[in-house]
Amino acid sequence: MVGDGPPRRGSRRAPADRAADGRGAVAVAQLRRRSAQSVRDRLRRVRAGTGLAAQAGLAAGLAWWVASDLLHIPLPLFAPISAVVALAASVGQRLRRIVELIIGVSIGVLVGDLLIYLIGAGPWQLGLIVVLAVVVSVFIGGSPALVVQSAATAVLIGTLTPSVPNLEIPRFVAALVGGAVTLVVTAVLLPLNPLRVVNRAAKPALDLLIDQLEATDEAMRSRDADRAQAALDRLRDNKKQLGAFSEAAQGAREANTLSPLHWGNRHGPIERYVQSVEPVDRAMRNSGTLIRRAVTMIEDGEPIPEAMPAAVAALAQAVRVLRREFTAGDDPTGARQQALRAVCEAGRAYRAGVGFSGEVVVAQVRTAVSDLLVATGTSQGEANRLVRHTFGQLTPPPAPLAARAGSDRPGGADGAGSASGVG
């Protein structure tokens, strides 16, 4: 039959088959790249969490030893549990979490012991104990962590007290031991490098801002509104990065406060990081407004002087230099100089002639630079003065703003036309 047997040498495959093979190869290559990237990301997260894991192990073992061997507390499992709970608190909130831990334990012990004394132990008594412990915690304005601790302690008191008498005081002491051990481990025995921690958290937030400003620079040069819109969408999705940056900065300040090893650095790089979180947040929001108006400027076909994308590129470079100098622990003088260069380019763009949205882009460059200057440690008043001085003369550009202003004056463009028509 025709077509039976193996294909002859030199025969060609159908184009559809070759296209399918090509798509399959591309899909396999993409899957391989994603898998490799996923493994690298997971290993990076493991390396980042190694310090916390070591602290948790040391705190748990040390809390058990102190509670069991030194203080002879019955059921010393409460001590390591309290230590790990306090250590697992959000970085920068461990002192508060330890206080909440103790208050929550006190409420649970008080409510549980009182109700067991009045109504005895049992399933419905346990439920009532937990309800009242939560209600009391909420009434005093407790955080979710405090509410959870009081409820958990009430459960332990309600279930273990009938079989283990006199549990209340040991449970309270165990909470104190766990919290104290956590402070000793994190501040003295195994403190993390606060600058390294905050550098690791700040990089994604600053890189996000850098990348989207650079994408906006390229979008303005090519008049690609879709690319600018994509940059805006990515920049808006910044809550995770900014949240991690803020939390790490507060944690670094806490480490400087608690650890004697870092007391000499209280007013150095870590404090600059802490003070920079809010202005960096503002710079991100103002950069979002800048990009949004850049999209409109491109879509409306407004003039884009060469200095305008140069100003945005200089702004991105200022953030990059800020990140590099923060990472090295240096005074961010280079970031200040680069930020003022962005203002200088924005002034050149304004005087070259911009449209309505172009004016907003120029104004947002100025505002974002002011935010970055504050992030470097400059006062707000000095930052505003530097921006005004560097921007240069506020002379109205010849077009199209002058033409628009002339149309609004009596005898302007429209008025002159009417007069000549009457004449």
CSV table of C-alpha atoms in Angstrom, one decimal:
chain,number,residue,atom,x,y,z
A,1,MET,CA,0.0,0.0,0.0
A,2,VAL,CA,1.1,3.6,-0.6
A,3,GLY,CA,2.7,5.0,2.5
A,4,ASP,CA,3.5,1.6,4.1
A,5,GLY,CA,6.9,1.1,5.5
A,6,PRO,CA,9.4,3.5,7.1
A,7,PRO,CA,9.9,6.9,5.6
A,8,ARG,CA,12.6,7.1,3.0
A,9,ARG,CA,15.9,8.9,3.6
A,10,GLY,CA,15.5,12.6,2.8
A,11,SER,CA,11.8,12.8,3.3
A,12,ARG,CA,10.5,15.9,5.0
A,13,ARG,CA,8.2,16.2,8.0
A,14,ALA,CA,5.1,18.2,7.9
A,15,PRO,CA,5.5,21.9,8.9
A,16,ALA,CA,2.9,21.4,11.7
A,17,ASP,CA,5.0,18.6,13.2
A,18,ARG,CA,8.1,20.7,13.1
A,19,ALA,CA,6.3,23.7,14.7
A,20,ALA,CA,4.9,21.4,17.4
A,21,ASP,CA,8.4,20.1,18.2
A,22,GLY,CA,9.7,23.6,18.3
A,23,ARG,CA,7.0,24.7,20.8
A,24,GLY,CA,7.7,21.6,22.9
A,25,ALA,CA,11.4,22.4,23.0
A,26,VAL,CA,10.7,25.9,24.0
A,27,ALA,CA,8.3,24.8,26.7
A,28,VAL,CA,10.8,22.3,28.1
A,29,ALA,CA,13.5,25.0,28.1
A,30,GLN,CA,11.3,27.4,29.9
A,31,LEU,CA,10.3,24.7,32.5
A,32,ARG,CA,14.0,23.9,33.0
A,33,ARG,CA,14.8,27.6,33.6
A,34,ARG,CA,11.9,28.0,36.0
A,35,SER,CA,12.9,24.9,37.9
A,36,ALA,CA,16.5,26.0,38.2
A,37,GLN,CA,15.3,29.5,39.3
A,38,SER,CA,12.9,27.9,41.9
A,39,VAL,CA,15.7,25.8,43.3
A,40,ARG,CA,18.0,28.8,43.6
A,41,ASP,CA,15.3,30.9,45.3
A,42,ARG,CA,14.6,28.1,47.8
A,43,LEU,CA,18.3,27.7,48.6
A,44,ARG,CA,18.5,31.5,49.0
A,45,ARG,CA,15.6,31.4,51.5
A,46,VAL,CA,17.2,28.5,53.3
A,47,ARG,CA,20.5,30.4,53.7
A,48,ALA,CA,18.6,33.5,54.9
A,49,GLY,CA,16.7,31.4,57.5
A,50,THR,CA,19.7,29.5,58.8
A,51,GLY,CA,20.5,32.1,61.4
A,52,LEU,CA,16.9,32.1,62.7
A,53,ALA,CA,16.9,28.3,62.8
A,54,ALA,CA,20.1,28.3,64.9
A,55,GLN,CA,18.7,30.9,67.3
A,56,ALA,CA,15.5,28.9,67.7
A,57,GLY,CA,17.3,25.6,68.4
A,58,LEU,CA,19.6,27.2,70.9
A,59,ALA,CA,16.8,29.1,72.6
A,60,ALA,CA,14.6,26.0,73.0
A,61,GLY,CA,17.4,23.9,74.4
A,62,LEU,CA,18.7,26.5,76.7
A,63,ALA,CA,15.1,27.4,78.0
A,64,TRP,CA,14.5,23.7,78.8
A,65,TRP,CA,17.8,23.4,80.6
A,66,VAL,CA,17.2,26.5,82.7
A,67,ALA,CA,13.6,25.6,83.6
A,68,SER,CA,14.2,21.9,84.2
A,69,ASP,CA,17.7,21.6,85.7
A,70,LEU,CA,18.2,25.0,87.3
A,71,LEU,CA,14.7,25.9,88.5
A,72,HIS,CA,13.2,22.4,88.6
A,73,ILE,CA,9.9,23.5,87.1
A,74,PRO,CA,7.4,20.7,86.5
A,75,LEU,CA,6.5,20.2,82.9
A,76,PRO,CA,9.2,22.5,81.6
A,77,LEU,CA,7.9,22.2,78.0
A,78,PHE,CA,6.3,25.6,78.6
A,79,ALA,CA,9.7,27.3,78.7
A,80,PRO,CA,11.0,26.2,75.2
A,81,ILE,CA,7.5,26.8,73.7
A,82,SER,CA,7.6,30.4,75.0
A,83,ALA,CA,11.1,30.9,73.8
A,84,VAL,CA,10.3,29.8,70.3
A,85,VAL,CA,7.0,31.8,70.2
A,86,ALA,CA,8.9,34.9,71.2
A,87,LEU,CA,11.7,34.2,68.7
A,88,ALA,CA,9.2,33.6,65.9
A,89,ALA,CA,7.7,37.0,66.4
A,90,SER,CA,8.2,39.5,63.6
A,91,VAL,CA,11.7,40.8,63.6
A,92,GLY,CA,11.6,44.2,65.4
A,93,GLN,CA,8.7,43.2,67.6
A,94,ARG,CA,10.3,40.7,70.0
A,95,LEU,CA,10.3,42.9,73.0
A,96,ARG,CA,6.7,43.6,72.5
A,97,ARG,CA,5.9,40.0,71.8
A,98,ILE,CA,7.6,38.9,75.1
A,99,VAL,CA,5.6,41.4,77.1
A,100,GLU,CA,2.4,40.2,75.3
A,101,LEU,CA,3.4,36.6,76.0
A,102,ILE,CA,3.7,37.2,79.8
A,103,ILE,CA,0.5,39.2,79.9
A,104,GLY,CA,-1.4,36.6,77.9
A,105,VAL,CA,-0.1,33.8,80.2
A,106,SER,CA,-1.2,35.9,83.2
A,107,ILE,CA,-4.7,36.3,81.9
A,108,GLY,CA,-5.0,32.6,81.0
A,109,VAL,CA,-3.7,31.5,84.4
A,110,LEU,CA,-6.0,34.0,86.3
A,111,VAL,CA,-9.2,33.1,84.3
A,112,GLY,CA,-8.5,29.4,84.2
A,113,ASP,CA,-7.6,29.0,87.9
A,114,LEU,CA,-10.5,31.2,89.0
A,115,LEU,CA,-13.1,29.3,87.0
A,116,ILE,CA,-11.8,25.9,87.9
A,117,TYR,CA,-12.0,26.9,91.5
A,118,LEU,CA,-15.6,28.0,91.1
A,119,ILE,CA,-17.1,25.5,88.6
A,120,GLY,CA,-14.6,22.7,88.4
A,121,ALA,CA,-13.0,21.1,85.3
A,122,GLY,CA,-14.7,19.5,82.3
A,123,PRO,CA,-15.4,20.0,78.6
A,124,TRP,CA,-18.0,22.8,78.9
A,125,GLN,CA,-15.9,24.4,81.7
A,126,LEU,CA,-12.9,24.4,79.3
A,127,GLY,CA,-14.9,26.1,76.6
A,128,LEU,CA,-16.1,28.7,79.0
A,129,ILE,CA,-12.6,29.3,80.3
A,130,VAL,CA,-11.3,29.9,76.8
A,131,VAL,CA,-14.2,32.2,76.0
A,132,LEU,CA,-13.6,34.4,79.0
A,133,ALA,CA,-9.9,34.5,78.5
A,134,VAL,CA,-10.3,35.8,75.0
A,135,VAL,CA,-13.0,38.3,76.1
A,136,VAL,CA,-10.7,39.7,78.8
A,137,SER,CA,-7.8,40.0,76.4
A,138,VAL,CA,-9.9,41.8,73.8
A,139,PHE,CA,-11.3,44.1,76.5
A,140,ILE,CA,-7.9,45.3,77.6
A,141,GLY,CA,-7.0,46.0,73.9
A,142,GLY,CA,-4.7,43.0,73.4
A,143,SER,CA,-3.2,42.2,70.0
A,144,PRO,CA,-3.9,38.9,68.3
A,145,ALA,CA,-0.7,37.5,69.7
A,146,LEU,CA,-1.8,38.3,73.3
A,147,VAL,CA,-5.3,36.9,72.7
A,148,VAL,CA,-3.8,33.6,71.4
A,149,GLN,CA,-1.4,33.3,74.3
A,150,SER,CA,-4.2,33.9,76.9
A,151,ALA,CA,-6.5,31.3,75.1
A,152,ALA,CA,-3.7,28.8,74.8
A,153,THR,CA,-2.7,29.1,78.5
A,154,ALA,CA,-6.4,28.8,79.5
A,155,VAL,CA,-6.6,25.5,77.5
A,156,LEU,CA,-3.4,24.2,79.3
A,157,ILE,CA,-4.7,25.2,82.7
A,158,GLY,CA,-8.1,23.8,82.0
A,159,THR,CA,-6.8,20.4,80.8
A,160,LEU,CA,-3.7,19.8,82.8
A,161,THR,CA,-4.6,21.3,86.2
A,162,PRO,CA,-6.8,18.3,87.2
A,163,SER,CA,-3.9,15.9,86.7
A,164,VAL,CA,-1.0,18.2,87.5
A,165,PRO,CA,-1.8,20.4,90.5
A,166,ASN,CA,-0.2,23.7,91.3
A,167,LEU,CA,0.6,24.4,87.6
A,168,GLU,CA,-0.2,28.1,87.6
A,169,ILE,CA,3.0,29.6,89.0
A,170,PRO,CA,5.3,27.2,87.1
A,171,ARG,CA,3.5,28.1,83.9
A,172,PHE,CA,4.0,31.8,84.6
A,173,VAL,CA,7.7,31.3,85.5
A,174,ALA,CA,8.2,29.2,82.4
A,175,ALA,CA,6.9,32.1,80.3
A,176,LEU,CA,9.4,34.4,81.9
A,177,VAL,CA,12.2,32.0,81.4
A,178,GLY,CA,11.4,31.5,77.7
A,179,GLY,CA,11.2,35.2,77.1
A,180,ALA,CA,14.4,36.0,78.9
A,181,VAL,CA,16.3,33.2,77.1
A,182,THR,CA,15.1,34.6,73.8
A,183,LEU,CA,16.5,38.0,74.6
A,184,VAL,CA,19.9,36.5,75.8
A,185,VAL,CA,20.2,34.3,72.6
A,186,THR,CA,19.3,37.1,70.2
A,187,ALA,CA,21.3,39.8,71.9
A,188,VAL,CA,24.4,38.1,73.3
A,189,LEU,CA,24.9,34.4,72.5
A,190,LEU,CA,23.9,34.3,68.8
A,191,PRO,CA,23.1,37.8,67.5
A,192,LEU,CA,22.5,38.3,63.8
A,193,ASN,CA,24.3,41.0,61.8
A,194,PRO,CA,21.6,43.7,61.6
A,195,LEU,CA,23.2,45.4,58.6
A,196,ARG,CA,23.2,42.2,56.6
A,197,VAL,CA,19.6,41.5,57.5
A,198,VAL,CA,18.3,44.9,56.5
A,199,ASN,CA,20.5,44.9,53.3
A,200,ARG,CA,18.9,41.6,52.3
A,201,ALA,CA,15.4,43.0,52.9
A,202,ALA,CA,16.0,46.5,51.3
A,203,LYS,CA,17.4,45.2,48.0
A,204,PRO,CA,14.1,43.9,46.5
A,205,ALA,CA,12.2,47.1,47.4
A,206,LEU,CA,15.0,49.4,45.9
A,207,ASP,CA,15.5,47.1,42.9
A,208,LEU,CA,11.8,47.3,42.1
A,209,LEU,CA,11.9,51.1,42.0
A,210,ILE,CA,15.1,51.1,40.0
A,211,ASP,CA,13.8,48.7,37.4
A,212,GLN,CA,10.5,50.4,36.8
A,213,LEU,CA,12.1,53.9,36.5
A,214,GLU,CA,14.5,52.5,34.0
A,215,ALA,CA,11.7,50.9,32.1
A,216,THR,CA,9.8,54.2,32.1
A,217,ASP,CA,13.0,56.0,30.8
A,218,GLU,CA,13.1,53.5,27.8
A,219,ALA,CA,9.3,53.8,27.3
A,220,MET,CA,9.5,57.6,27.0
A,221,ARG,CA,12.4,57.4,24.5
A,222,SER,CA,10.5,54.9,22.3
A,223,ARG,CA,7.0,56.5,23.1
A,224,ASP,CA,5.8,53.1,24.2
A,225,ALA,CA,2.8,53.7,26.4
A,226,ASP,CA,2.2,50.0,27.0
A,227,ARG,CA,5.7,49.5,28.4
A,228,ALA,CA,5.2,52.5,30.7
A,229,GLN,CA,1.9,51.1,31.9
A,230,ALA,CA,3.5,47.7,32.6
A,231,ALA,CA,6.1,49.5,34.7
A,232,LEU,CA,3.4,51.3,36.6
A,233,ASP,CA,1.6,48.0,37.3
A,234,ARG,CA,4.7,46.3,38.6
A,235,LEU,CA,5.6,49.3,40.8
A,236,ARG,CA,2.1,49.4,42.4
A,237,ASP,CA,2.6,45.8,43.6
A,238,ASN,CA,5.2,46.8,46.2
A,239,LYS,CA,3.5,46.0,49.5
A,240,LYS,CA,5.5,42.8,50.1
A,241,GLN,CA,8.9,44.4,49.4
A,242,LEU,CA,8.2,47.6,51.4
A,243,GLY,CA,6.7,45.6,54.3
A,244,ALA,CA,9.8,43.4,54.5
A,245,PHE,CA,12.1,46.4,54.3
A,246,SER,CA,10.3,48.2,57.1
A,247,GLU,CA,10.2,45.1,59.3
A,248,ALA,CA,13.9,44.4,58.8
A,249,ALA,CA,14.8,48.0,59.6
A,250,GLN,CA,12.9,47.9,62.8
A,251,GLY,CA,14.5,44.6,63.6
A,252,ALA,CA,18.0,46.0,63.0
A,253,ARG,CA,17.2,48.9,65.3
A,254,GLU,CA,16.1,46.4,67.9
A,255,ALA,CA,19.3,44.4,67.5
A,256,ASN,CA,21.3,47.6,68.0
A,257,THR,CA,19.4,48.3,71.2
A,258,LEU,CA,19.6,44.9,72.7
A,259,SER,CA,23.0,43.6,71.7
A,260,PRO,CA,26.1,45.0,73.4
A,261,LEU,CA,28.0,44.0,70.3
A,262,HIS,CA,26.2,46.7,68.2
A,263,TRP,CA,25.8,49.5,70.8
A,264,GLY,CA,28.6,51.5,69.1
A,265,ASN,CA,26.6,51.5,65.8
A,266,ARG,CA,23.3,53.1,67.1
A,267,HIS,CA,23.7,56.2,65.1
A,268,GLY,CA,25.4,54.7,62.0
A,269,PRO,CA,24.2,52.9,58.9
A,270,ILE,CA,21.3,51.1,60.8
A,271,GLU,CA,19.8,54.3,61.9
A,272,ARG,CA,20.0,55.7,58.4
A,273,TYR,CA,18.2,52.7,57.1
A,274,VAL,CA,15.4,53.0,59.7
A,275,GLN,CA,15.0,56.7,58.9
A,276,SER,CA,14.9,56.0,55.2
A,277,VAL,CA,11.9,53.6,55.2
A,278,GLU,CA,9.2,56.3,55.1
A,279,PRO,CA,10.9,58.6,52.5
A,280,VAL,CA,11.6,55.6,50.3
A,281,ASP,CA,7.9,54.7,50.5
A,282,ARG,CA,7.0,58.2,49.5
A,283,ALA,CA,9.5,58.1,46.7
A,284,MET,CA,7.8,55.0,45.4
A,285,ARG,CA,4.3,56.5,45.5
A,286,ASN,CA,5.5,59.7,43.8
A,287,SER,CA,7.3,57.7,41.2
A,288,GLY,CA,4.1,55.9,40.6
A,289,THR,CA,2.4,59.2,39.9
A,290,LEU,CA,5.3,60.1,37.6
A,291,ILE,CA,4.9,56.9,35.6
A,292,ARG,CA,1.1,57.3,35.4
A,293,ARG,CA,1.5,60.8,33.9
A,294,ALA,CA,4.2,59.5,31.6
A,295,VAL,CA,1.7,57.1,30.1
A,296,THR,CA,-0.8,59.9,29.5
A,297,MET,CA,2.0,62.1,28.0
A,298,ILE,CA,2.9,59.4,25.5
A,299,GLU,CA,-0.7,58.6,24.6
A,300,ASP,CA,-1.6,62.3,24.1
A,301,GLY,CA,1.4,62.8,21.9
A,302,GLU,CA,2.9,65.5,24.0
A,303,PRO,CA,6.5,66.7,23.4
A,304,ILE,CA,9.2,64.7,25.3
A,305,PRO,CA,12.4,66.7,25.4
A,306,GLU,CA,15.6,64.6,25.5
A,307,ALA,CA,16.3,65.8,29.0
A,308,MET,CA,13.0,64.3,30.4
A,309,PRO,CA,13.9,60.6,30.0
A,310,ALA,CA,17.4,61.6,31.1
A,311,ALA,CA,15.9,62.9,34.3
A,312,VAL,CA,14.1,59.7,35.0
A,313,ALA,CA,17.2,57.7,34.2
A,314,ALA,CA,19.2,59.8,36.6
A,315,LEU,CA,16.5,59.3,39.3
A,316,ALA,CA,16.9,55.5,38.8
A,317,GLN,CA,20.6,55.8,39.1
A,318,ALA,CA,20.3,57.8,42.3
A,319,VAL,CA,18.3,54.9,43.9
A,320,ARG,CA,20.9,52.5,42.7
A,321,VAL,CA,23.7,54.5,44.3
A,322,LEU,CA,21.7,54.9,47.4
A,323,ARG,CA,21.3,51.1,47.7
A,324,ARG,CA,25.0,50.6,47.0
A,325,GLU,CA,26.1,53.1,49.7
A,326,PHE,CA,23.6,51.8,52.2
A,327,THR,CA,24.9,48.3,51.6
A,328,ALA,CA,28.5,49.3,52.2
A,329,GLY,CA,27.5,51.4,55.3
A,330,ASP,CA,28.8,54.6,53.7
A,331,ASP,CA,27.4,58.1,54.0
A,332,PRO,CA,25.2,58.4,50.9
A,333,THR,CA,26.9,61.5,49.4
A,334,GLY,CA,26.9,59.9,45.9
A,335,ALA,CA,23.2,59.3,46.0
A,336,ARG,CA,22.6,63.0,46.9
A,337,GLN,CA,24.7,64.2,43.9
A,338,GLN,CA,23.0,61.8,41.5
A,339,ALA,CA,19.5,62.8,42.7
A,340,LEU,CA,20.3,66.5,42.2
A,341,ARG,CA,21.5,65.6,38.7
A,342,ALA,CA,18.0,64.2,38.0
A,343,VAL,CA,16.5,67.6,39.2
A,344,CYS,CA,18.9,69.4,36.8
A,345,GLU,CA,17.8,67.3,33.9
A,346,ALA,CA,14.1,67.9,34.9
A,347,GLY,CA,14.7,71.7,34.8
A,348,ARG,CA,16.3,71.4,31.3
A,349,ALA,CA,13.2,69.4,30.1
A,350,TYR,CA,10.8,72.0,31.6
A,351,ARG,CA,12.6,74.9,29.9
A,352,ALA,CA,12.8,73.0,26.6
A,353,GLY,CA,8.9,72.9,26.5
A,354,VAL,CA,6.6,70.3,27.9
A,355,GLY,CA,2.8,69.7,27.8
A,356,PHE,CA,0.3,69.3,30.6
A,357,SER,CA,1.3,65.8,31.7
A,358,GLY,CA,4.9,66.6,31.1
A,359,GLU,CA,4.7,69.3,33.7
A,360,VAL,CA,3.4,66.7,36.2
A,361,VAL,CA,6.3,64.4,35.3
A,362,VAL,CA,8.8,67.2,35.9
A,363,ALA,CA,7.1,68.0,39.2
A,364,GLN,CA,7.1,64.4,40.3
A,365,VAL,CA,10.8,64.1,39.6
A,366,ARG,CA,11.4,67.0,41.9
A,367,THR,CA,9.2,65.5,44.6
A,368,ALA,CA,10.8,62.0,44.3
A,369,VAL,CA,14.3,63.6,44.5
A,370,SER,CA,13.3,65.5,47.6
A,371,ASP,CA,12.1,62.2,49.2
A,372,LEU,CA,15.4,60.5,48.3
A,373,LEU,CA,17.4,63.4,49.8
A,374,VAL,CA,15.5,62.9,53.0
A,375,ALA,CA,16.2,59.2,52.8
A,376,THR,CA,19.9,60.1,52.8
A,377,GLY,CA,19.6,62.0,56.0
A,378,THR,CA,19.0,65.5,54.7
A,379,SER,CA,16.3,67.5,56.5
A,380,GLN,CA,13.1,68.2,54.6
A,381,GLY,CA,13.7,71.9,54.5
A,382,GLU,CA,17.3,71.5,53.2
A,383,ALA,CA,16.1,69.0,50.6
A,384,ASN,CA,13.5,71.4,49.3
A,385,ARG,CA,16.0,74.2,49.1
A,386,LEU,CA,18.5,72.1,47.2
A,387,VAL,CA,15.8,71.0,44.7
A,388,ARG,CA,14.7,74.5,44.0
A,389,HIS,CA,18.3,75.8,43.6
A,390,THR,CA,19.3,72.9,41.3
A,391,PHE,CA,16.2,73.0,39.2
A,392,GLY,CA,17.0,76.5,37.9
A,393,GLN,CA,14.9,79.4,36.6
A,394,LEU,CA,11.2,78.8,36.4
A,395,THR,CA,10.8,80.5,33.0
A,396,PRO,CA,7.7,79.4,31.1
A,397,PRO,CA,8.8,77.4,28.0
A,398,PRO,CA,7.9,78.9,24.6
A,399,ALA,CA,5.7,76.0,23.6
A,400,PRO,CA,3.2,74.6,24.1
A,401,LEU,CA,2.6,76.2,27.5
A,402,ALA,CA,3.1,79.8,26.2
A,403,ALA,CA,0.6,79.3,23.4
A,404,ARG,CA,-1.9,77.9,25.9
A,405,ALA,CA,-1.3,80.9,28.3
A,406,GLY,CA,-1.7,83.3,25.4
A,407,SER,CA,-5.1,81.8,24.4
A,408,ASP,CA,-6.3,82.6,28.0
A,409,ARG,CA,-5.3,86.3,27.8
A,410,PRO,CA,-7.6,89.0,26.4
A,411,GLY,CA,-6.5,89.6,22.9
A,412,GLY,CA,-4.8,86.2,22.8
A,413,ALA,CA,-5.0,83.7,20.0
A,414,ASP,CA,-8.7,83.2,20.0
A,415,GLY,CA,-9.5,86.8,20.9
A,416,ALA,CA,-7.2,88.2,18.2
A,417,GLY,CA,-8.9,86.1,15.6
A,418,SER,CA,-12.4,87.4,16.6
A,419,ALA,CA,-11.2,91.0,16.4
A,420,SER,CA,-9.7,90.6,13.0
A,421,GLY,CA,-12.9,89.0,11.8
A,422,VAL,CA,-15.0,91.8,13.0
A,423,GLY,CA,-12.7,94.3,11.5
